Amino acid sequence: MPATARPQQADFAAEAAQLMLRLGLAIILIVVPTGAIYSRRLLFTLVPVGVAMILLGALLAPGRHALLPSRQVMFSPVVQALVLLLAWAAFSLVWTPFQGLALERYGKTAATVALAVAAIFMLPGRTRTSNLNLMPIGVGIAALATIAVAIALPPELRELPDPEGTSIERAALGLVVLVWPALGALAVRERWASAGALAVATAGAATVVWVPAALTAMVVSALVFSIGSSNPRRVSKMLVVICAGLIVLAPALALLAQHFLAGRLPPAVAVWAQPYFLWAELIRMEGWRVLTGHGFDMTVRGLASGYLPAFTPRSLLFEVWYDLGIVGAIATALFVSLGLLAAGRLPVPAASFMLAGIVCILVVAFSGLATMQIWWITLICISTISFTCVINAHPRTARPAARVMPDAPGRLRV
């Protein structure tokens, strides 16, 4: 083979790899957020297709050996905490009452997480600007489409005819989560005016659709972003104390709330507190079940079968404790804490945007609007892939300052 043919083949392979990567990211970051307005099935169908294209692009790349995850990444504390949480959830399938349904749901959850991890490991170490622009483009199109659909449809028809029960409210919730990596992509390029317009469009979509939990999550995460912009490491440590404390001490807080507030609240407020009073009663009746939990997927199946009352708490805090017990709660708190600390160590401004994105996800999960549903797990995976692209686009080094050199003897000064 002539020597000149090898560089040409390498160029063709590199162009094909970039094309497949861009198509995969476009499907995940543009098509999925907009398509979620009309059908939830697109979320489950297109995300694996997009990940497959990313993996194919990594295999076609001439330097694909450099894309394999390093030993340091594979055995990082965050990955180990995630493996621990998934392993305990798998072990709890032994004693869950609905083993068949729980095993099916666990398989889907684990497969979704595995696809996201594979896509993250196969992303190139440097994100091109053209790929970085896909995030704000996708969120912007989805926000405008959500506003248009919300205005065009009357309130009684906002539940679109989908057998999976997809609603425009779920699409607005996805926008609130995905807007933070999109804003980070614009911030890396210092497009602050575009970032402000995108944030306004997303807030407008959540307001027109009227999803109070999504608006609350966006306000809280915006507050975290504004505080964390100056010192993200310190803010990440503060968030670890708050979030990990809520996860680990949630049952104690429910017991204290019932002891001091039961029978003393106005009727309007007591309705909101009743689920947590029920949680306190369940804690007293469970005994050793607090240690192991009732098994993965028990909360969802218990509500569907009538085993649990309709006013059972829908928060992630209750679901983790009731399904996985104290071991699962500690593993969840560890995973969240390590993720927050890792985000705080990122360069500015990527650190503040990622802290805001994590807090946004936690606020939604703690409120009970979305906890462990497959569509929600998939949305978190898309957000993680997006943040990885933003981190890889951030400058690795700073340009050194120019030094003034003294003129050599006899050299003319220009």
Short mmCIF file of C-alpha atoms in Angstrom, two decimals:
data_model
loop_
_atom_site.label_atom_id
_atom_site.label_comp_id
_atom_site.label_asym_id
_atom_site.label_seq_id
_atom_site.Cartn_x
_atom_site.Cartn_y
_atom_site.Cartn_z
CA MET A 1 0.00 0.00 0.00
CA PRO A 2 1.43 3.43 -0.90
CA ALA A 3 2.45 5.59 2.03
CA THR A 4 0.14 8.40 0.88
CA ALA A 5 -2.92 6.11 1.07
CA ARG A 6 -2.62 5.59 4.81
CA PRO A 7 -3.04 9.27 5.77
CA GLN A 8 -6.02 9.50 3.41
CA GLN A 9 -7.66 6.46 5.03
CA ALA A 10 -6.98 7.95 8.45
CA ASP A 11 -8.63 11.21 7.34
CA PHE A 12 -11.67 9.35 6.02
CA ALA A 13 -11.95 7.37 9.25
CA ALA A 14 -11.66 10.53 11.34
CA GLU A 15 -14.35 12.29 9.29
CA ALA A 16 -16.66 9.28 9.54
CA ALA A 17 -16.08 9.10 13.30
CA GLN A 18 -16.89 12.80 13.71
CA LEU A 19 -20.03 12.41 11.62
CA MET A 20 -21.29 9.48 13.68
CA LEU A 21 -20.48 11.31 16.91
CA ARG A 22 -22.31 14.43 15.78
CA LEU A 23 -25.35 12.46 14.65
CA GLY A 24 -25.48 10.59 17.95
CA LEU A 25 -25.23 13.78 19.99
CA ALA A 26 -27.81 15.50 17.77
CA ILE A 27 -30.29 12.70 18.38
CA ILE A 28 -29.76 12.79 22.15
CA LEU A 29 -29.51 16.56 22.60
CA ILE A 30 -31.92 17.92 19.95
CA VAL A 31 -34.39 15.28 18.81
CA VAL A 32 -35.09 13.71 22.21
CA PRO A 33 -35.95 16.92 24.17
CA THR A 34 -38.31 18.10 21.43
CA GLY A 35 -39.81 14.69 20.73
CA ALA A 36 -40.55 14.15 24.42
CA ILE A 37 -43.33 16.72 24.09
CA TYR A 38 -45.27 14.38 21.85
CA SER A 39 -44.29 10.85 22.82
CA ARG A 40 -42.39 9.30 25.69
CA ARG A 41 -41.56 6.32 23.51
CA LEU A 42 -39.09 8.46 21.59
CA LEU A 43 -37.08 8.82 24.79
CA PHE A 44 -36.61 5.06 25.13
CA THR A 45 -36.14 4.47 21.40
CA LEU A 46 -33.83 7.26 20.31
CA VAL A 47 -31.44 7.41 23.27
CA PRO A 48 -30.04 3.89 22.61
CA VAL A 49 -29.74 4.80 18.92
CA GLY A 50 -27.80 7.95 19.78
CA VAL A 51 -25.52 6.09 22.17
CA ALA A 52 -24.90 3.40 19.54
CA MET A 53 -23.80 6.08 17.06
CA ILE A 54 -21.44 7.57 19.65
CA LEU A 55 -19.92 4.15 20.27
CA LEU A 56 -19.61 3.51 16.53
CA GLY A 57 -17.89 6.84 16.08
CA ALA A 58 -15.44 5.94 18.84
CA LEU A 59 -14.66 2.64 17.12
CA LEU A 60 -14.08 4.37 13.79
CA ALA A 61 -11.76 7.01 15.25
CA PRO A 62 -8.09 6.44 14.33
CA GLY A 63 -7.01 7.03 17.93
CA ARG A 64 -9.78 4.96 19.48
CA HIS A 65 -7.34 3.31 21.90
CA ALA A 66 -7.07 6.67 23.69
CA LEU A 67 -10.84 6.78 24.19
CA LEU A 68 -10.96 3.76 26.46
CA PRO A 69 -11.63 4.65 30.11
CA SER A 70 -8.53 4.88 32.22
CA ARG A 71 -8.07 2.85 35.37
CA GLN A 72 -8.33 6.05 37.39
CA VAL A 73 -11.78 6.80 35.95
CA MET A 74 -13.06 3.24 36.27
CA PHE A 75 -12.12 3.08 39.95
CA SER A 76 -12.99 6.66 40.85
CA PRO A 77 -14.98 7.15 44.08
CA VAL A 78 -18.11 8.29 42.22
CA VAL A 79 -18.16 5.20 40.00
CA GLN A 80 -17.53 2.92 42.98
CA ALA A 81 -20.40 4.53 44.91
CA LEU A 82 -22.70 4.03 41.91
CA VAL A 83 -21.67 0.37 41.64
CA LEU A 84 -22.31 -0.08 45.37
CA LEU A 85 -25.80 1.40 45.07
CA LEU A 86 -26.68 -0.74 42.05
CA ALA A 87 -25.26 -3.85 43.74
CA TRP A 88 -27.34 -3.35 46.88
CA ALA A 89 -30.46 -2.71 44.80
CA ALA A 90 -29.78 -5.95 42.92
CA PHE A 91 -29.25 -7.84 46.19
CA SER A 92 -32.56 -6.53 47.54
CA LEU A 93 -34.36 -8.33 44.71
CA VAL A 94 -33.97 -11.47 46.83
CA TRP A 95 -36.61 -10.35 49.35
CA THR A 96 -38.79 -7.97 47.34
CA PRO A 97 -42.40 -9.27 47.14
CA PHE A 98 -42.80 -8.50 43.41
CA GLN A 99 -39.67 -10.19 42.11
CA GLY A 100 -40.69 -10.58 38.47
CA LEU A 101 -41.74 -6.98 37.94
CA ALA A 102 -38.90 -5.65 40.09
CA LEU A 103 -36.31 -7.67 38.14
CA GLU A 104 -37.65 -6.31 34.85
CA ARG A 105 -37.50 -2.73 36.10
CA TYR A 106 -34.04 -3.20 37.56
CA GLY A 107 -32.81 -4.60 34.25
CA LYS A 108 -34.10 -1.54 32.39
CA THR A 109 -32.57 0.82 34.95
CA ALA A 110 -29.18 -0.90 34.93
CA ALA A 111 -29.14 -1.06 31.12
CA THR A 112 -29.93 2.66 30.88
CA VAL A 113 -27.13 3.55 33.30
CA ALA A 114 -24.71 1.22 31.48
CA LEU A 115 -25.49 2.87 28.13
CA ALA A 116 -24.86 6.32 29.61
CA VAL A 117 -21.58 5.25 31.20
CA ALA A 118 -20.42 3.69 27.93
CA ALA A 119 -21.28 6.86 26.01
CA ILE A 120 -19.44 9.03 28.55
CA PHE A 121 -16.31 6.87 28.35
CA MET A 122 -16.36 6.93 24.54
CA LEU A 123 -16.72 10.70 24.17
CA PRO A 124 -13.59 12.38 22.79
CA GLY A 125 -11.33 14.13 25.24
CA ARG A 126 -11.93 17.44 23.51
CA THR A 127 -15.44 18.62 22.55
CA ARG A 128 -15.65 20.54 19.31
CA THR A 129 -17.58 23.80 19.18
CA SER A 130 -20.02 22.39 16.64
CA ASN A 131 -20.92 19.56 19.03
CA LEU A 132 -21.09 21.93 21.98
CA ASN A 133 -23.68 24.06 20.18
CA LEU A 134 -26.08 21.13 19.97
CA MET A 135 -27.09 21.49 23.63
CA PRO A 136 -28.42 25.07 23.59
CA ILE A 137 -29.96 24.50 20.17
CA GLY A 138 -31.87 21.45 21.42
CA VAL A 139 -33.07 23.11 24.63
CA GLY A 140 -34.04 26.29 22.79
CA ILE A 141 -36.10 24.44 20.17
CA ALA A 142 -37.75 22.30 22.84
CA ALA A 143 -38.59 25.36 24.96
CA LEU A 144 -40.22 27.18 22.05
CA ALA A 145 -42.11 24.05 21.01
CA THR A 146 -43.33 23.51 24.58
CA ILE A 147 -44.59 27.09 24.81
CA ALA A 148 -46.35 26.77 21.43
CA VAL A 149 -48.05 23.50 22.38
CA ALA A 150 -49.07 24.81 25.80
CA ILE A 151 -50.65 27.93 24.28
CA ALA A 152 -52.34 26.10 21.41
CA LEU A 153 -53.91 23.36 23.52
CA PRO A 154 -56.58 23.97 26.15
CA PRO A 155 -55.76 22.73 29.68
CA GLU A 156 -57.95 19.64 29.35
CA LEU A 157 -56.08 18.56 26.22
CA ARG A 158 -52.54 19.08 27.45
CA GLU A 159 -52.34 15.37 28.22
CA LEU A 160 -51.40 14.29 24.73
CA PRO A 161 -52.82 11.00 23.41
CA ASP A 162 -49.97 8.67 24.19
CA PRO A 163 -50.38 5.14 25.58
CA GLU A 164 -47.39 5.71 27.84
CA GLY A 165 -49.08 8.71 29.47
CA THR A 166 -46.61 11.31 28.23
CA SER A 167 -47.57 14.88 29.14
CA ILE A 168 -46.29 18.32 28.33
CA GLU A 169 -45.57 18.76 32.03
CA ARG A 170 -42.94 16.03 31.82
CA ALA A 171 -41.36 17.75 28.83
CA ALA A 172 -41.18 21.03 30.76
CA LEU A 173 -39.55 19.20 33.65
CA GLY A 174 -36.95 17.81 31.27
CA LEU A 175 -36.18 21.31 30.03
CA VAL A 176 -35.52 22.54 33.56
CA VAL A 177 -32.97 19.73 34.03
CA LEU A 178 -31.27 19.98 30.63
CA VAL A 179 -31.00 23.76 30.58
CA TRP A 180 -28.05 23.76 33.00
CA PRO A 181 -25.57 21.88 30.79
CA ALA A 182 -26.83 23.97 27.87
CA LEU A 183 -26.10 27.15 29.82
CA GLY A 184 -22.69 25.74 30.70
CA ALA A 185 -21.98 25.16 27.01
CA LEU A 186 -22.77 28.80 26.26
CA ALA A 187 -20.73 29.99 29.23
CA VAL A 188 -17.64 28.13 28.03
CA ARG A 189 -17.84 30.20 24.85
CA GLU A 190 -18.72 33.33 26.85
CA ARG A 191 -22.11 33.70 25.13
CA TRP A 192 -23.74 35.23 28.20
CA ALA A 193 -26.50 37.03 26.32
CA SER A 194 -27.56 33.80 24.63
CA ALA A 195 -27.41 32.02 27.99
CA GLY A 196 -29.75 34.60 29.51
CA ALA A 197 -32.20 34.27 26.63
CA LEU A 198 -32.16 30.47 26.93
CA ALA A 199 -32.80 30.64 30.68
CA VAL A 200 -35.74 33.01 30.13
CA ALA A 201 -37.20 30.71 27.45
CA THR A 202 -36.94 27.68 29.74
CA ALA A 203 -38.51 29.52 32.67
CA GLY A 204 -41.24 30.74 30.33
CA ALA A 205 -41.98 27.18 29.20
CA ALA A 206 -42.24 25.94 32.78
CA THR A 207 -44.48 28.90 33.65
CA VAL A 208 -46.82 28.55 30.67
CA VAL A 209 -47.23 24.83 31.30
CA TRP A 210 -47.31 25.62 35.04
CA VAL A 211 -45.21 23.01 36.80
CA PRO A 212 -44.63 24.47 40.30
CA ALA A 213 -42.09 21.82 41.30
CA ALA A 214 -40.04 22.49 38.16
CA LEU A 215 -40.12 26.24 38.78
CA THR A 216 -39.07 25.70 42.40
CA ALA A 217 -36.19 23.49 41.29
CA MET A 218 -35.07 26.11 38.79
CA VAL A 219 -35.17 28.90 41.38
CA VAL A 220 -33.22 26.87 43.96
CA SER A 221 -30.63 25.75 41.42
CA ALA A 222 -30.26 29.33 40.16
CA LEU A 223 -29.56 30.40 43.74
CA VAL A 224 -26.92 27.66 44.04
CA PHE A 225 -25.35 28.82 40.78
CA SER A 226 -25.14 32.44 41.91
CA ILE A 227 -23.58 31.47 45.25
CA GLY A 228 -21.27 28.84 43.79
CA SER A 229 -19.83 31.03 41.05
CA SER A 230 -17.30 32.58 43.43
CA ASN A 231 -16.24 29.54 45.47
CA PRO A 232 -17.66 26.27 44.09
CA ARG A 233 -15.59 24.01 46.34
CA ARG A 234 -16.91 25.59 49.50
CA VAL A 235 -20.49 25.55 48.20
CA SER A 236 -20.16 21.88 47.23
CA LYS A 237 -19.16 21.00 50.80
CA MET A 238 -22.16 22.91 52.14
CA LEU A 239 -24.45 21.08 49.73
CA VAL A 240 -22.99 17.74 50.83
CA VAL A 241 -23.96 18.47 54.43
CA ILE A 242 -27.49 19.51 53.44
CA CYS A 243 -28.27 16.81 50.86
CA ALA A 244 -26.57 13.89 52.61
CA GLY A 245 -28.12 14.99 55.90
CA LEU A 246 -31.61 14.99 54.37
CA ILE A 247 -31.11 11.53 52.87
CA VAL A 248 -29.70 9.89 56.01
CA LEU A 249 -31.83 11.71 58.61
CA ALA A 250 -35.14 11.74 56.71
CA PRO A 251 -36.84 9.09 58.92
CA ALA A 252 -35.78 10.94 62.08
CA LEU A 253 -37.20 14.16 60.66
CA ALA A 254 -40.50 12.41 59.92
CA LEU A 255 -40.68 11.08 63.50
CA LEU A 256 -39.91 14.50 64.95
CA ALA A 257 -42.49 16.16 62.70
CA GLN A 258 -45.20 13.74 63.83
CA HIS A 259 -44.26 14.12 67.50
CA PHE A 260 -44.28 17.92 67.55
CA LEU A 261 -46.72 18.84 64.77
CA ALA A 262 -49.41 16.13 64.67
CA GLY A 263 -52.74 17.67 65.66
CA ARG A 264 -51.28 21.19 65.85
CA LEU A 265 -51.35 22.19 62.19
CA PRO A 266 -54.16 23.98 60.33
CA PRO A 267 -56.25 21.63 58.15
CA ALA A 268 -54.82 23.05 54.92
CA VAL A 269 -51.25 22.41 56.07
CA ALA A 270 -52.05 19.07 57.71
CA VAL A 271 -53.03 17.65 54.32
CA TRP A 272 -49.49 18.24 53.05
CA ALA A 273 -47.93 16.83 56.23
CA GLN A 274 -50.10 13.69 56.36
CA PRO A 275 -47.83 11.58 54.10
CA TYR A 276 -44.86 12.18 56.38
CA PHE A 277 -46.93 11.36 59.47
CA LEU A 278 -47.76 8.07 57.72
CA TRP A 279 -44.06 7.50 57.16
CA ALA A 280 -43.45 7.89 60.89
CA GLU A 281 -46.10 5.23 61.60
CA LEU A 282 -44.52 2.87 59.09
CA ILE A 283 -41.12 3.33 60.73
CA ARG A 284 -42.55 2.31 64.11
CA MET A 285 -44.18 -0.80 62.63
CA GLU A 286 -41.29 -1.98 60.45
CA GLY A 287 -38.66 -2.82 63.05
CA TRP A 288 -35.67 -4.53 61.43
CA ARG A 289 -37.03 -3.70 57.96
CA VAL A 290 -35.53 -0.24 58.42
CA LEU A 291 -32.12 -1.88 57.99
CA THR A 292 -32.76 -3.80 54.78
CA GLY A 293 -35.85 -2.20 53.27
CA HIS A 294 -38.65 -4.07 51.54
CA GLY A 295 -36.77 -4.61 48.29
CA PHE A 296 -36.27 -2.75 45.05
CA ASP A 297 -39.45 -1.36 43.41
CA MET A 298 -41.61 -2.09 46.47
CA THR A 299 -42.94 1.47 46.77
CA VAL A 300 -44.20 1.58 43.19
CA ARG A 301 -45.76 -1.89 43.33
CA GLY A 302 -47.18 -1.28 46.80
CA LEU A 303 -48.99 1.83 45.62
CA ALA A 304 -50.23 0.11 42.46
CA SER A 305 -51.57 -2.91 44.36
CA GLY A 306 -53.14 -0.93 47.21
CA TYR A 307 -50.75 -2.30 49.83
CA LEU A 308 -49.64 1.25 50.58
CA PRO A 309 -52.18 4.08 51.06
CA ALA A 310 -52.72 6.57 48.27
CA PHE A 311 -51.24 9.39 50.36
CA THR A 312 -47.92 7.59 50.84
CA PRO A 313 -44.95 9.96 50.35
CA ARG A 314 -43.76 10.06 46.74
CA SER A 315 -40.37 11.56 47.59
CA LEU A 316 -37.09 9.90 46.69
CA LEU A 317 -36.24 10.05 50.39
CA PHE A 318 -39.12 7.73 51.25
CA GLU A 319 -38.56 5.46 48.27
CA VAL A 320 -34.88 4.90 49.07
CA TRP A 321 -35.55 4.15 52.73
CA TYR A 322 -38.64 2.00 52.17
CA ASP A 323 -37.13 -0.01 49.32
CA LEU A 324 -33.44 -0.22 50.23
CA GLY A 325 -33.29 0.55 53.95
CA ILE A 326 -30.45 2.23 55.77
CA VAL A 327 -27.81 0.55 53.58
CA GLY A 328 -29.39 1.97 50.44
CA ALA A 329 -29.79 5.38 52.07
CA ILE A 330 -26.12 5.50 53.04
CA ALA A 331 -25.08 4.37 49.54
CA THR A 332 -27.31 7.03 47.97
CA ALA A 333 -25.96 9.74 50.29
CA LEU A 334 -22.40 8.64 49.48
CA PHE A 335 -23.04 8.75 45.74
CA VAL A 336 -24.66 12.20 45.92
CA SER A 337 -21.91 13.54 48.19
CA LEU A 338 -19.07 12.32 45.98
CA GLY A 339 -20.82 13.70 42.91
CA LEU A 340 -21.20 17.13 44.51
CA LEU A 341 -17.58 17.19 45.65
CA ALA A 342 -16.37 16.16 42.19
CA ALA A 343 -18.48 18.91 40.63
CA GLY A 344 -17.03 21.47 43.02
CA ARG A 345 -13.48 20.60 41.90
CA LEU A 346 -14.21 21.38 38.24
CA PRO A 347 -12.94 24.58 36.63
CA VAL A 348 -15.08 27.69 36.80
CA PRO A 349 -17.69 28.22 35.35
CA ALA A 350 -18.36 24.53 34.66
CA ALA A 351 -18.36 23.79 38.41
CA SER A 352 -21.15 26.22 39.27
CA PHE A 353 -23.35 25.05 36.39
CA MET A 354 -22.91 21.39 37.32
CA LEU A 355 -23.66 22.08 40.99
CA ALA A 356 -26.84 23.85 39.91
CA GLY A 357 -27.76 20.92 37.65
CA ILE A 358 -27.27 18.36 40.43
CA VAL A 359 -29.31 20.44 42.88
CA CYS A 360 -32.08 20.81 40.29
CA ILE A 361 -32.30 17.02 39.94
CA LEU A 362 -32.29 16.52 43.71
CA VAL A 363 -35.02 19.11 44.33
CA VAL A 364 -37.28 17.43 41.78
CA ALA A 365 -36.56 13.98 43.25
CA PHE A 366 -37.04 15.10 46.86
CA SER A 367 -40.33 16.80 45.96
CA GLY A 368 -41.68 13.52 44.58
CA LEU A 369 -42.44 14.76 41.08
CA ALA A 370 -39.98 12.19 39.72
CA THR A 371 -37.95 9.61 41.63
CA MET A 372 -36.86 6.32 40.05
CA GLN A 373 -38.98 6.15 36.90
CA ILE A 374 -37.15 4.92 33.81
CA TRP A 375 -37.85 8.14 31.90
CA TRP A 376 -36.40 10.15 34.79
CA ILE A 377 -33.27 7.97 34.98
CA THR A 378 -32.86 8.39 31.21
CA LEU A 379 -33.19 12.16 31.56
CA ILE A 380 -30.49 12.21 34.25
CA CYS A 381 -28.23 10.15 31.97
CA ILE A 382 -28.74 12.66 29.13
CA SER A 383 -27.85 15.49 31.51
CA THR A 384 -24.69 13.63 32.58
CA ILE A 385 -23.62 13.10 28.96
CA SER A 386 -24.23 16.79 28.27
CA PHE A 387 -22.16 17.89 31.26
CA THR A 388 -19.34 15.61 30.14
CA CYS A 389 -19.26 17.40 26.79
CA VAL A 390 -19.14 20.75 28.60
CA ILE A 391 -16.29 19.61 30.86
CA ASN A 392 -14.31 18.29 27.88
CA ALA A 393 -14.78 21.63 26.11
CA HIS A 394 -13.34 23.62 28.99
CA PRO A 395 -9.79 24.91 28.44
CA ARG A 396 -7.28 22.61 30.13
CA THR A 397 -4.55 25.20 30.57
CA ALA A 398 -4.27 28.94 30.85
CA ARG A 399 -2.27 30.98 28.42
CA PRO A 400 0.96 32.17 30.11
CA ALA A 401 1.45 35.87 30.54
CA ALA A 402 3.84 37.55 28.13
CA ARG A 403 7.18 38.58 29.56
CA VAL A 404 9.04 41.71 28.55
CA MET A 405 12.56 40.77 27.49
CA PRO A 406 15.35 43.35 27.74
CA ASP A 407 16.83 44.47 24.49
CA ALA A 408 20.12 42.86 23.60
CA PRO A 409 23.10 45.16 23.13
CA GLY A 410 23.19 46.60 19.70
CA ARG A 411 19.62 45.41 18.82
CA LEU A 412 17.41 48.02 17.27
CA ARG A 413 14.15 48.67 19.21
CA VAL A 414 11.10 48.51 16.95
#
